[in-house]
GROMACS .gro file of C-alpha atoms in nm:
model
  443
    1UNK     CA    1  16.790   1.603   3.437
    2UNK     CA    2  16.981   1.211   3.390
    3UNK     CA    3  17.332   1.240   3.480
    4UNK     CA    4  17.538   1.188   3.180
    5UNK     CA    5  17.725   0.801   3.136
    6UNK     CA    6  18.071   0.954   2.984
    7UNK     CA    7  18.122   1.237   3.311
    8UNK     CA    8  17.996   0.946   3.554
    9UNK     CA    9  18.300   0.758   3.440
   10UNK     CA   10  18.568   1.045   3.449
   11UNK     CA   11  18.435   1.123   3.763
   12UNK     CA   12  18.524   0.768   3.901
   13UNK     CA   13  18.814   0.730   3.752
   14UNK     CA   14  18.966   1.031   3.883
   15UNK     CA   15  18.855   0.905   4.241
   16UNK     CA   16  19.034   0.590   4.166
   17UNK     CA   17  19.332   0.763   4.082
   18UNK     CA   18  19.304   0.986   4.385
   19UNK     CA   19  19.275   0.724   4.610
   20UNK     CA   20  19.570   0.519   4.429
   21UNK     CA   21  19.753   0.802   4.492
   22UNK     CA   22  19.710   0.854   4.837
   23UNK     CA   23  19.734   0.511   4.926
   24UNK     CA   24  20.091   0.528   4.769
   25UNK     CA   25  20.205   0.817   5.032
   26UNK     CA   26  20.071   0.706   5.306
   27UNK     CA   27  20.194   0.329   5.254
   28UNK     CA   28  20.517   0.495   5.126
   29UNK     CA   29  20.478   0.752   5.519
   30UNK     CA   30  20.408   0.456   5.738
   31UNK     CA   31  20.673   0.234   5.630
   32UNK     CA   32  20.943   0.164   5.919
   33UNK     CA   33  21.215   0.120   5.707
   34UNK     CA   34  21.179   0.499   5.606
   35UNK     CA   35  21.273   0.588   5.972
   36UNK     CA   36  21.577   0.344   5.980
   37UNK     CA   37  21.677   0.494   5.673
   38UNK     CA   38  21.658   0.881   5.823
   39UNK     CA   39  21.814   0.707   6.111
   40UNK     CA   40  22.091   0.540   5.952
   41UNK     CA   41  22.153   0.924   5.754
   42UNK     CA   42  22.218   1.073   6.056
   43UNK     CA   43  22.428   0.779   6.177
   44UNK     CA   44  22.666   0.835   5.810
   45UNK     CA   45  22.714   1.184   5.886
   46UNK     CA   46  22.839   1.129   6.277
   47UNK     CA   47  23.080   0.899   6.094
   48UNK     CA   48  23.147   1.149   5.851
   49UNK     CA   49  23.210   1.428   6.091
   50UNK     CA   50  23.377   1.233   6.323
   51UNK     CA   51  23.218   1.337   6.697
   52UNK     CA   52  23.395   1.201   6.981
   53UNK     CA   53  23.153   0.881   7.151
   54UNK     CA   54  22.964   1.059   7.427
   55UNK     CA   55  22.908   1.358   7.171
   56UNK     CA   56  22.745   1.145   6.959
   57UNK     CA   57  22.539   0.986   7.180
   58UNK     CA   58  22.361   1.332   7.269
   59UNK     CA   59  22.379   1.343   6.857
   60UNK     CA   60  22.128   1.085   6.862
   61UNK     CA   61  21.936   1.126   7.198
   62UNK     CA   62  21.763   1.461   7.061
   63UNK     CA   63  21.668   1.410   6.685
   64UNK     CA   64  21.496   1.043   6.829
   65UNK     CA   65  21.312   1.247   7.120
   66UNK     CA   66  21.216   1.489   6.879
   67UNK     CA   67  21.069   1.236   6.634
   68UNK     CA   68  20.880   0.993   6.934
   69UNK     CA   69  20.718   1.363   7.053
   70UNK     CA   70  20.598   1.428   6.713
   71UNK     CA   71  20.478   1.087   6.651
   72UNK     CA   72  20.276   1.000   6.956
   73UNK     CA   73  20.033   1.225   6.824
   74UNK     CA   74  19.926   0.955   6.577
   75UNK     CA   75  19.824   0.723   6.839
   76UNK     CA   76  19.743   0.899   7.144
   77UNK     CA   77  19.544   0.613   7.296
   78UNK     CA   78  19.926   0.404   7.218
   79UNK     CA   79  20.185   0.642   7.334
   80UNK     CA   80  20.252   0.862   7.580
   81UNK     CA   81  20.467   1.195   7.583
   82UNK     CA   82  20.805   1.182   7.774
   83UNK     CA   83  20.746   1.519   7.898
   84UNK     CA   84  20.797   1.570   8.253
   85UNK     CA   85  20.971   1.223   8.235
   86UNK     CA   86  21.326   1.331   8.113
   87UNK     CA   87  21.476   1.658   8.282
   88UNK     CA   88  21.375   1.962   8.237
   89UNK     CA   89  21.095   1.848   7.935
   90UNK     CA   90  20.800   2.029   7.917
   91UNK     CA   91  20.532   1.946   7.681
   92UNK     CA   92  20.564   2.051   7.333
   93UNK     CA   93  20.293   2.275   7.156
   94UNK     CA   94  19.982   2.055   7.033
   95UNK     CA   95  19.890   2.098   6.650
   96UNK     CA   96  19.659   2.329   6.587
   97UNK     CA   97  19.614   2.244   6.191
   98UNK     CA   98  19.368   1.933   6.146
   99UNK     CA   99  19.568   1.815   5.817
  100UNK     CA  100  19.871   1.643   5.906
  101UNK     CA  101  20.038   1.307   5.877
  102UNK     CA  102  20.250   1.300   6.198
  103UNK     CA  103  20.467   1.031   6.015
  104UNK     CA  104  20.632   1.273   5.777
  105UNK     CA  105  20.612   1.513   6.103
  106UNK     CA  106  20.826   1.342   6.243
  107UNK     CA  107  21.065   1.274   6.000
  108UNK     CA  108  21.092   1.651   5.995
  109UNK     CA  109  21.164   1.673   6.337
  110UNK     CA  110  21.417   1.434   6.344
  111UNK     CA  111  21.595   1.578   6.061
  112UNK     CA  112  21.540   1.921   6.175
  113UNK     CA  113  21.692   1.883   6.484
  114UNK     CA  114  21.980   1.614   6.352
  115UNK     CA  115  22.105   1.952   6.136
  116UNK     CA  116  22.152   2.155   6.469
  117UNK     CA  117  22.402   1.916   6.592
  118UNK     CA  118  22.627   1.805   6.321
  119UNK     CA  119  22.855   1.997   6.056
  120UNK     CA  120  22.797   1.851   5.726
  121UNK     CA  121  22.444   2.017   5.735
  122UNK     CA  122  22.410   2.003   5.359
  123UNK     CA  123  22.437   1.579   5.383
  124UNK     CA  124  22.123   1.630   5.590
  125UNK     CA  125  21.939   1.881   5.351
  126UNK     CA  126  22.040   1.727   5.028
  127UNK     CA  127  21.905   1.367   5.220
  128UNK     CA  128  21.591   1.533   5.327
  129UNK     CA  129  21.512   1.724   4.953
  130UNK     CA  130  21.506   1.377   4.809
  131UNK     CA  131  21.284   1.231   5.053
  132UNK     CA  132  21.041   1.546   5.044
  133UNK     CA  133  21.042   1.477   4.686
  134UNK     CA  134  20.940   1.114   4.698
  135UNK     CA  135  20.619   1.247   4.864
  136UNK     CA  136  20.541   1.505   4.656
  137UNK     CA  137  20.591   1.233   4.364
  138UNK     CA  138  20.391   1.020   4.573
  139UNK     CA  139  20.022   1.202   4.585
  140UNK     CA  140  20.058   1.410   4.905
  141UNK     CA  141  19.892   1.734   4.893
  142UNK     CA  142  20.022   2.094   4.942
  143UNK     CA  143  19.846   2.167   5.237
  144UNK     CA  144  19.910   1.797   5.416
  145UNK     CA  145  20.269   1.854   5.319
  146UNK     CA  146  20.278   2.175   5.476
  147UNK     CA  147  20.091   2.128   5.791
  148UNK     CA  148  20.307   1.837   5.836
  149UNK     CA  149  20.673   2.020   5.738
  150UNK     CA  150  20.521   2.281   5.987
  151UNK     CA  151  20.421   2.080   6.286
  152UNK     CA  152  20.742   1.864   6.262
  153UNK     CA  153  20.949   2.207   6.266
  154UNK     CA  154  20.762   2.327   6.554
  155UNK     CA  155  20.854   1.996   6.774
  156UNK     CA  156  21.182   2.037   6.655
  157UNK     CA  157  21.233   2.376   6.788
  158UNK     CA  158  21.108   2.289   7.126
  159UNK     CA  159  21.367   2.035   7.160
  160UNK     CA  160  21.602   2.234   7.026
  161UNK     CA  161  21.519   2.468   7.285
  162UNK     CA  162  21.512   2.225   7.566
  163UNK     CA  163  21.882   2.051   7.397
  164UNK     CA  164  22.039   2.443   7.457
  165UNK     CA  165  21.992   2.401   7.839
  166UNK     CA  166  22.179   2.081   7.867
  167UNK     CA  167  22.525   2.224   7.948
  168UNK     CA  168  22.759   2.143   7.638
  169UNK     CA  169  22.763   2.484   7.490
  170UNK     CA  170  22.868   2.596   7.841
  171UNK     CA  171  23.158   2.278   7.853
  172UNK     CA  172  23.286   2.412   7.493
  173UNK     CA  173  23.480   2.609   7.643
  174UNK     CA  174  23.583   2.456   7.975
  175UNK     CA  175  23.945   2.404   8.043
  176UNK     CA  176  24.130   2.119   7.917
  177UNK     CA  177  24.253   1.839   8.159
  178UNK     CA  178  24.619   1.940   8.254
  179UNK     CA  179  24.856   1.648   8.322
  180UNK     CA  180  24.983   1.535   8.622
  181UNK     CA  181  25.277   1.304   8.655
  182UNK     CA  182  25.207   1.033   8.839
  183UNK     CA  183  25.192   0.728   8.717
  184UNK     CA  184  24.885   0.630   8.862
  185UNK     CA  185  24.681   0.852   8.673
  186UNK     CA  186  24.614   0.905   8.307
  187UNK     CA  187  24.859   1.011   8.073
  188UNK     CA  188  24.854   1.040   7.687
  189UNK     CA  189  24.874   0.711   7.441
  190UNK     CA  190  25.093   0.712   7.097
  191UNK     CA  191  25.036   0.699   6.857
  192UNK     CA  192  24.919   1.090   6.861
  193UNK     CA  193  24.895   1.186   7.260
  194UNK     CA  194  24.597   1.344   7.239
  195UNK     CA  195  24.447   1.556   7.498
  196UNK     CA  196  24.215   1.403   7.723
  197UNK     CA  197  23.848   1.398   7.548
  198UNK     CA  198  23.555   1.536   7.752
  199UNK     CA  199  23.692   1.560   8.089
  200UNK     CA  200  23.368   1.779   8.162
  201UNK     CA  201  23.117   1.578   8.060
  202UNK     CA  202  22.967   1.487   8.370
  203UNK     CA  203  22.806   1.865   8.361
  204UNK     CA  204  22.589   1.760   8.110
  205UNK     CA  205  22.214   1.716   8.193
  206UNK     CA  206  22.105   1.400   8.252
  207UNK     CA  207  21.771   1.293   8.134
  208UNK     CA  208  21.634   1.018   8.349
  209UNK     CA  209  21.897   0.927   8.606
  210UNK     CA  210  21.915   1.207   8.898
  211UNK     CA  211  22.273   1.262   8.920
  212UNK     CA  212  22.567   1.171   8.728
  213UNK     CA  213  22.713   1.000   9.020
  214UNK     CA  214  22.367   0.773   9.100
  215UNK     CA  215  22.521   0.462   9.032
  216UNK     CA  216  22.874   0.519   9.066
  217UNK     CA  217  23.129   0.225   9.005
  218UNK     CA  218  23.312   0.069   9.309
  219UNK     CA  219  23.633   0.204   9.376
  220UNK     CA  220  23.916   0.027   9.115
  221UNK     CA  221  24.198  -0.177   9.255
  222UNK     CA  222  24.486   0.010   9.468
  223UNK     CA  223  24.744   0.078   9.191
  224UNK     CA  224  25.036  -0.092   9.345
  225UNK     CA  225  25.325  -0.228   9.062
  226UNK     CA  226  25.449  -0.482   9.274
  227UNK     CA  227  25.427  -0.809   9.174
  228UNK     CA  228  25.225  -0.975   9.410
  229UNK     CA  229  24.960  -0.715   9.400
  230UNK     CA  230  24.610  -0.726   9.276
  231UNK     CA  231  24.653  -0.413   9.028
  232UNK     CA  232  24.997  -0.553   8.913
  233UNK     CA  233  24.843  -0.902   8.844
  234UNK     CA  234  24.537  -0.745   8.611
  235UNK     CA  235  24.787  -0.537   8.406
  236UNK     CA  236  25.002  -0.832   8.354
  237UNK     CA  237  24.698  -1.022   8.252
  238UNK     CA  238  24.620  -0.747   7.965
  239UNK     CA  239  25.014  -0.823   7.867
  240UNK     CA  240  24.982  -1.180   7.870
  241UNK     CA  241  24.660  -1.167   7.658
  242UNK     CA  242  24.795  -0.922   7.419
  243UNK     CA  243  25.075  -1.124   7.299
  244UNK     CA  244  24.902  -1.464   7.244
  245UNK     CA  245  24.577  -1.342   7.070
  246UNK     CA  246  24.403  -1.639   6.884
  247UNK     CA  247  24.212  -1.544   6.527
  248UNK     CA  248  23.914  -1.552   6.745
  249UNK     CA  249  23.986  -1.293   7.021
  250UNK     CA  250  24.111  -1.072   6.755
  251UNK     CA  251  23.815  -1.063   6.586
  252UNK     CA  252  23.605  -1.001   6.870
  253UNK     CA  253  23.835  -0.694   6.962
  254UNK     CA  254  23.786  -0.578   6.616
  255UNK     CA  255  23.433  -0.625   6.579
  256UNK     CA  256  23.368  -0.428   6.894
  257UNK     CA  257  23.668  -0.192   6.808
  258UNK     CA  258  23.454   0.139   6.695
  259UNK     CA  259  23.715   0.369   6.743
  260UNK     CA  260  23.556   0.691   6.580
  261UNK     CA  261  23.932   0.820   6.439
  262UNK     CA  262  24.208   0.546   6.425
  263UNK     CA  263  24.464   0.732   6.280
  264UNK     CA  264  24.772   0.554   6.093
  265UNK     CA  265  25.151   0.634   6.015
  266UNK     CA  266  25.366   0.561   5.773
  267UNK     CA  267  25.678   0.713   5.801
  268UNK     CA  268  25.660   1.042   5.766
  269UNK     CA  269  25.270   1.033   5.612
  270UNK     CA  270  24.947   1.010   5.799
  271UNK     CA  271  24.572   0.944   5.785
  272UNK     CA  272  24.308   0.861   5.977
  273UNK     CA  273  24.015   0.578   5.921
  274UNK     CA  274  23.629   0.665   6.061
  275UNK     CA  275  23.433   0.402   6.188
  276UNK     CA  276  23.094   0.388   6.349
  277UNK     CA  277  23.141   0.522   6.740
  278UNK     CA  278  23.037   0.255   7.052
  279UNK     CA  279  22.667   0.411   7.090
  280UNK     CA  280  22.608   0.437   6.681
  281UNK     CA  281  22.682   0.073   6.710
  282UNK     CA  282  22.386  -0.014   6.937
  283UNK     CA  283  22.156   0.194   6.739
  284UNK     CA  284  22.244  -0.010   6.429
  285UNK     CA  285  22.141  -0.305   6.664
  286UNK     CA  286  21.835  -0.141   6.752
  287UNK     CA  287  21.777  -0.127   6.370
  288UNK     CA  288  21.825  -0.498   6.354
  289UNK     CA  289  21.581  -0.587   6.581
  290UNK     CA  290  21.317  -0.338   6.496
  291UNK     CA  291  21.336  -0.497   6.139
  292UNK     CA  292  21.335  -0.859   6.315
  293UNK     CA  293  21.076  -0.793   6.554
  294UNK     CA  294  20.832  -0.622   6.235
  295UNK     CA  295  20.839  -0.329   6.393
  296UNK     CA  296  20.542  -0.099   6.283
  297UNK     CA  297  20.685   0.301   6.230
  298UNK     CA  298  20.615   0.427   6.521
  299UNK     CA  299  20.715   0.124   6.738
  300UNK     CA  300  21.051   0.144   6.510
  301UNK     CA  301  21.092   0.525   6.664
  302UNK     CA  302  20.989   0.418   7.020
  303UNK     CA  303  21.269   0.163   7.034
  304UNK     CA  304  21.550   0.425   6.881
  305UNK     CA  305  21.395   0.670   7.123
  306UNK     CA  306  21.445   0.458   7.476
  307UNK     CA  307  21.777   0.320   7.361
  308UNK     CA  308  21.941   0.679   7.272
  309UNK     CA  309  21.819   0.748   7.596
  310UNK     CA  310  21.945   0.465   7.780
  311UNK     CA  311  22.311   0.531   7.577
  312UNK     CA  312  22.317   0.899   7.683
  313UNK     CA  313  22.258   0.838   8.066
  314UNK     CA  314  22.574   0.623   8.005
  315UNK     CA  315  22.802   0.778   7.875
  316UNK     CA  316  22.731   1.034   8.173
  317UNK     CA  317  22.769   0.845   8.423
  318UNK     CA  318  23.089   0.646   8.299
  319UNK     CA  319  23.264   0.958   8.192
  320UNK     CA  320  23.222   1.054   8.539
  321UNK     CA  321  23.383   0.792   8.699
  322UNK     CA  322  23.701   0.802   8.397
  323UNK     CA  323  23.734   1.157   8.495
  324UNK     CA  324  23.690   1.126   8.875
  325UNK     CA  325  23.959   0.818   8.907
  326UNK     CA  326  24.170   0.932   8.595
  327UNK     CA  327  24.304   0.536   8.599
  328UNK     CA  328  24.632   0.505   8.360
  329UNK     CA  329  24.598   0.319   8.070
  330UNK     CA  330  24.765  -0.074   8.051
  331UNK     CA  331  24.965   0.055   7.754
  332UNK     CA  332  25.146   0.341   7.950
  333UNK     CA  333  25.219   0.078   8.228
  334UNK     CA  334  25.341  -0.184   8.022
  335UNK     CA  335  25.551  -0.025   7.785
  336UNK     CA  336  25.737   0.178   8.140
  337UNK     CA  337  25.772  -0.144   8.350
  338UNK     CA  338  25.698  -0.451   8.149
  339UNK     CA  339  25.781  -0.433   7.739
  340UNK     CA  340  25.872  -0.109   7.596
  341UNK     CA  341  25.763  -0.211   7.246
  342UNK     CA  342  25.418  -0.414   7.320
  343UNK     CA  343  25.140  -0.217   7.111
  344UNK     CA  344  24.805  -0.305   7.197
  345UNK     CA  345  24.585  -0.435   6.973
  346UNK     CA  346  24.305  -0.177   6.928
  347UNK     CA  347  24.448   0.181   6.938
  348UNK     CA  348  24.401   0.302   7.262
  349UNK     CA  349  24.136   0.561   7.302
  350UNK     CA  350  24.229   0.984   7.467
  351UNK     CA  351  24.072   0.918   7.804
  352UNK     CA  352  24.113   0.733   8.141
  353UNK     CA  353  24.053   0.355   8.141
  354UNK     CA  354  23.842   0.337   8.399
  355UNK     CA  355  23.546   0.206   8.370
  356UNK     CA  356  23.542   0.093   8.032
  357UNK     CA  357  23.269   0.301   7.833
  358UNK     CA  358  23.216  -0.008   7.586
  359UNK     CA  359  23.142  -0.208   7.945
  360UNK     CA  360  22.875   0.062   8.049
  361UNK     CA  361  22.719   0.186   7.753
  362UNK     CA  362  22.678  -0.150   7.606
  363UNK     CA  363  22.511  -0.316   7.898
  364UNK     CA  364  22.307  -0.002   7.923
  365UNK     CA  365  22.180  -0.048   7.572
  366UNK     CA  366  22.147  -0.467   7.627
  367UNK     CA  367  21.928  -0.417   7.908
  368UNK     CA  368  21.665  -0.154   7.721
  369UNK     CA  369  21.683  -0.339   7.508
  370UNK     CA  370  21.570  -0.697   7.653
  371UNK     CA  371  21.288  -0.473   7.853
  372UNK     CA  372  21.165  -0.423   7.500
  373UNK     CA  373  21.170  -0.750   7.336
  374UNK     CA  374  21.260  -0.963   7.606
  375UNK     CA  375  21.582  -1.205   7.697
  376UNK     CA  376  21.611  -1.458   7.442
  377UNK     CA  377  21.635  -1.267   7.166
  378UNK     CA  378  21.850  -1.373   6.889
  379UNK     CA  379  21.987  -1.170   6.645
  380UNK     CA  380  22.278  -1.139   6.363
  381UNK     CA  381  22.477  -0.856   6.421
  382UNK     CA  382  22.566  -0.708   6.061
  383UNK     CA  383  22.637  -0.375   6.184
  384UNK     CA  384  23.003  -0.381   6.085
  385UNK     CA  385  22.976  -0.507   5.751
  386UNK     CA  386  23.035  -0.203   5.626
  387UNK     CA  387  23.368  -0.162   5.778
  388UNK     CA  388  23.480  -0.478   5.625
  389UNK     CA  389  23.398  -0.681   5.916
  390UNK     CA  390  23.165  -1.032   5.958
  391UNK     CA  391  22.855  -1.086   6.145
  392UNK     CA  392  22.828  -1.220   6.457
  393UNK     CA  393  22.557  -1.405   6.577
  394UNK     CA  394  22.420  -1.318   6.952
  395UNK     CA  395  22.236  -1.529   7.161
  396UNK     CA  396  22.080  -1.183   7.357
  397UNK     CA  397  22.172  -0.839   7.369
  398UNK     CA  398  22.310  -0.946   7.671
  399UNK     CA  399  22.520  -1.184   7.537
  400UNK     CA  400  22.622  -0.925   7.266
  401UNK     CA  401  22.686  -0.679   7.531
  402UNK     CA  402  22.919  -0.945   7.745
  403UNK     CA  403  23.093  -0.974   7.408
  404UNK     CA  404  23.162  -0.613   7.367
  405UNK     CA  405  23.279  -0.595   7.724
  406UNK     CA  406  23.567  -0.851   7.711
  407UNK     CA  407  23.654  -0.733   7.359
  408UNK     CA  408  23.830  -0.430   7.532
  409UNK     CA  409  24.049  -0.692   7.774
  410UNK     CA  410  24.120  -0.851   7.409
  411UNK     CA  411  24.179  -0.544   7.244
  412UNK     CA  412  24.456  -0.455   7.515
  413UNK     CA  413  24.305  -0.103   7.619
  414UNK     CA  414  24.117  -0.188   7.974
  415UNK     CA  415  24.211  -0.375   8.270
  416UNK     CA  416  23.949  -0.638   8.410
  417UNK     CA  417  23.815  -0.475   8.644
  418UNK     CA  418  23.697  -0.215   8.424
  419UNK     CA  419  23.512  -0.435   8.258
  420UNK     CA  420  23.342  -0.649   8.512
  421UNK     CA  421  23.274  -0.304   8.699
  422UNK     CA  422  23.183  -0.145   8.440
  423UNK     CA  423  22.949  -0.403   8.321
  424UNK     CA  424  22.757  -0.336   8.675
  425UNK     CA  425  22.735   0.020   8.643
  426UNK     CA  426  22.568   0.018   8.288
  427UNK     CA  427  22.381  -0.275   8.437
  428UNK     CA  428  22.222  -0.032   8.705
  429UNK     CA  429  22.203   0.257   8.476
  430UNK     CA  430  22.008   0.089   8.218
  431UNK     CA  431  21.745  -0.089   8.451
  432UNK     CA  432  21.729   0.285   8.611
  433UNK     CA  433  21.592   0.442   8.296
  434UNK     CA  434  21.404   0.126   8.196
  435UNK     CA  435  21.198   0.087   8.503
  436UNK     CA  436  21.161   0.480   8.517
  437UNK     CA  437  21.032   0.581   8.131
  438UNK     CA  438  20.705   0.496   8.074
  439UNK     CA  439  20.618   0.532   7.684
  440UNK     CA  440  20.314   0.300   7.647
  441UNK     CA  441  19.949   0.428   7.772
  442UNK     CA  442  19.832   0.224   8.061
  443UNK     CA  443  19.604  -0.060   8.071
   0.00000   0.00000   0.00000
C-alpha cells in the first residue's frame, strides 16, 4: 500500500523537532560555561558561609574531583582516573546504565558533594533546581535525566565516603591552641583577638604529598630584638614600608587581601565584610585561564580539579609549618617595641605568621596552572572586580603568584622571610603534585 504523503510529512517534522530539542540540551550540557557557573556558585556559598582558607580548600577539592571522576567516562580515550593516585581513593563504581549524559552526571556529582561540605544547602538546592529545569525544558528525556542524576549520585557518594576518612571531622573536636606568653610566639591580634584557626590542619590527609612535612620550609631566622639582628631588620622593614606605602603598593595589598572575614569597629558597633579566600581567588584565575584557552567542558573540569588538589595539599604543608614554628606576627612586636599606634594596611589574620599562606598556596596553584597552560600565559585577573577592586594584568601565573606573595609585606602582615621561603615551599609542593598526578591517557 502506498504511504500517505501527509503522514510522511508529519513523521519528518516530528523527527526534526526531536533532533532540534536533542541538540539544544546536548549543546547546553557540553558548554564549559555551565561548569564554570556551577563552580562559581560554590565559591559564592563559600564566601557567604565564611569558611576559613584551609577549610575552603577542602570544599573546593572534593566536588571537583567528583566531577572529574564522573566526566572521564565520556572520554575514555582521553582521561584516566585519579583512583590510586590520590591517597586512599579507590575507583568509583562503573556506570551500569547505557543512557547517561556524563556532563549532567558530573554536574550532579559536583553539586551533591559540594552540598555536604557547606552550611547553606538551600542555596545549592535553588541553583540545581533551576539548572535541571532548564535541562528538561531543553528536551532531555526523563530516562536520560534520571540515569545521569543517579550515576552522579553514585560517584558523589563514593567521594563523600572517601572524604569522610580525611580526619576533618575528628579535628573538629581537637583542643584549641593554648597561648604561651613568650615574645617569639604567636598571639591573637587586634581587633578581635580571635583564636588560632585550624591548629591541627596537618592532621588532614594529604592527597598527593606523602606527608604534610614532605617539603618543610627552612626555619625562620633566629628571633632576636636587638637592633643589629637580622630578625629585627625584617621586623623594621615591615614597619618602614607600612608607614610610606605608595598607591600601587596599597592597590596590590588590597587586591590580594582575600581575607574571608574582615571585622570593622565603629564605636560600639561591629560589622564584618565577607570576601573570597586565597584559594577561591586562584580557582577564579583557573576559570579565567579556562575561558582564555577556549577549554572544552571536560578540559575545564580537568583544570579545576588539578588546581584544587594543588591548593589542598599546599594549605596542609603551609599550616604544618605555621603551627610548628608559631612565629609571632609583625603587628604584635611593632606595637610592643616600635610604635604602639601602628596598624598594618590589612587586618592580620588569626594564625601564626611563618610561612606566608598566600606565598605557599599561590605558588603551588601557579605552578600547576603553568604545567597546564605553559609559561608566558598572560591574563587579566578580574576575580576581585565584584569586590570593588580593579582588574590587574599579569604576564604569567608565576608573575601573579610573585605579586600575591609580596602583597603580604605591603599589607603589613608578614616578614620577608615568610614570603620568600613560602614561595620556595609552594613551588616544591606544586611541582611535586604536577609531576605525580596523571589525568591524560599516555600516548
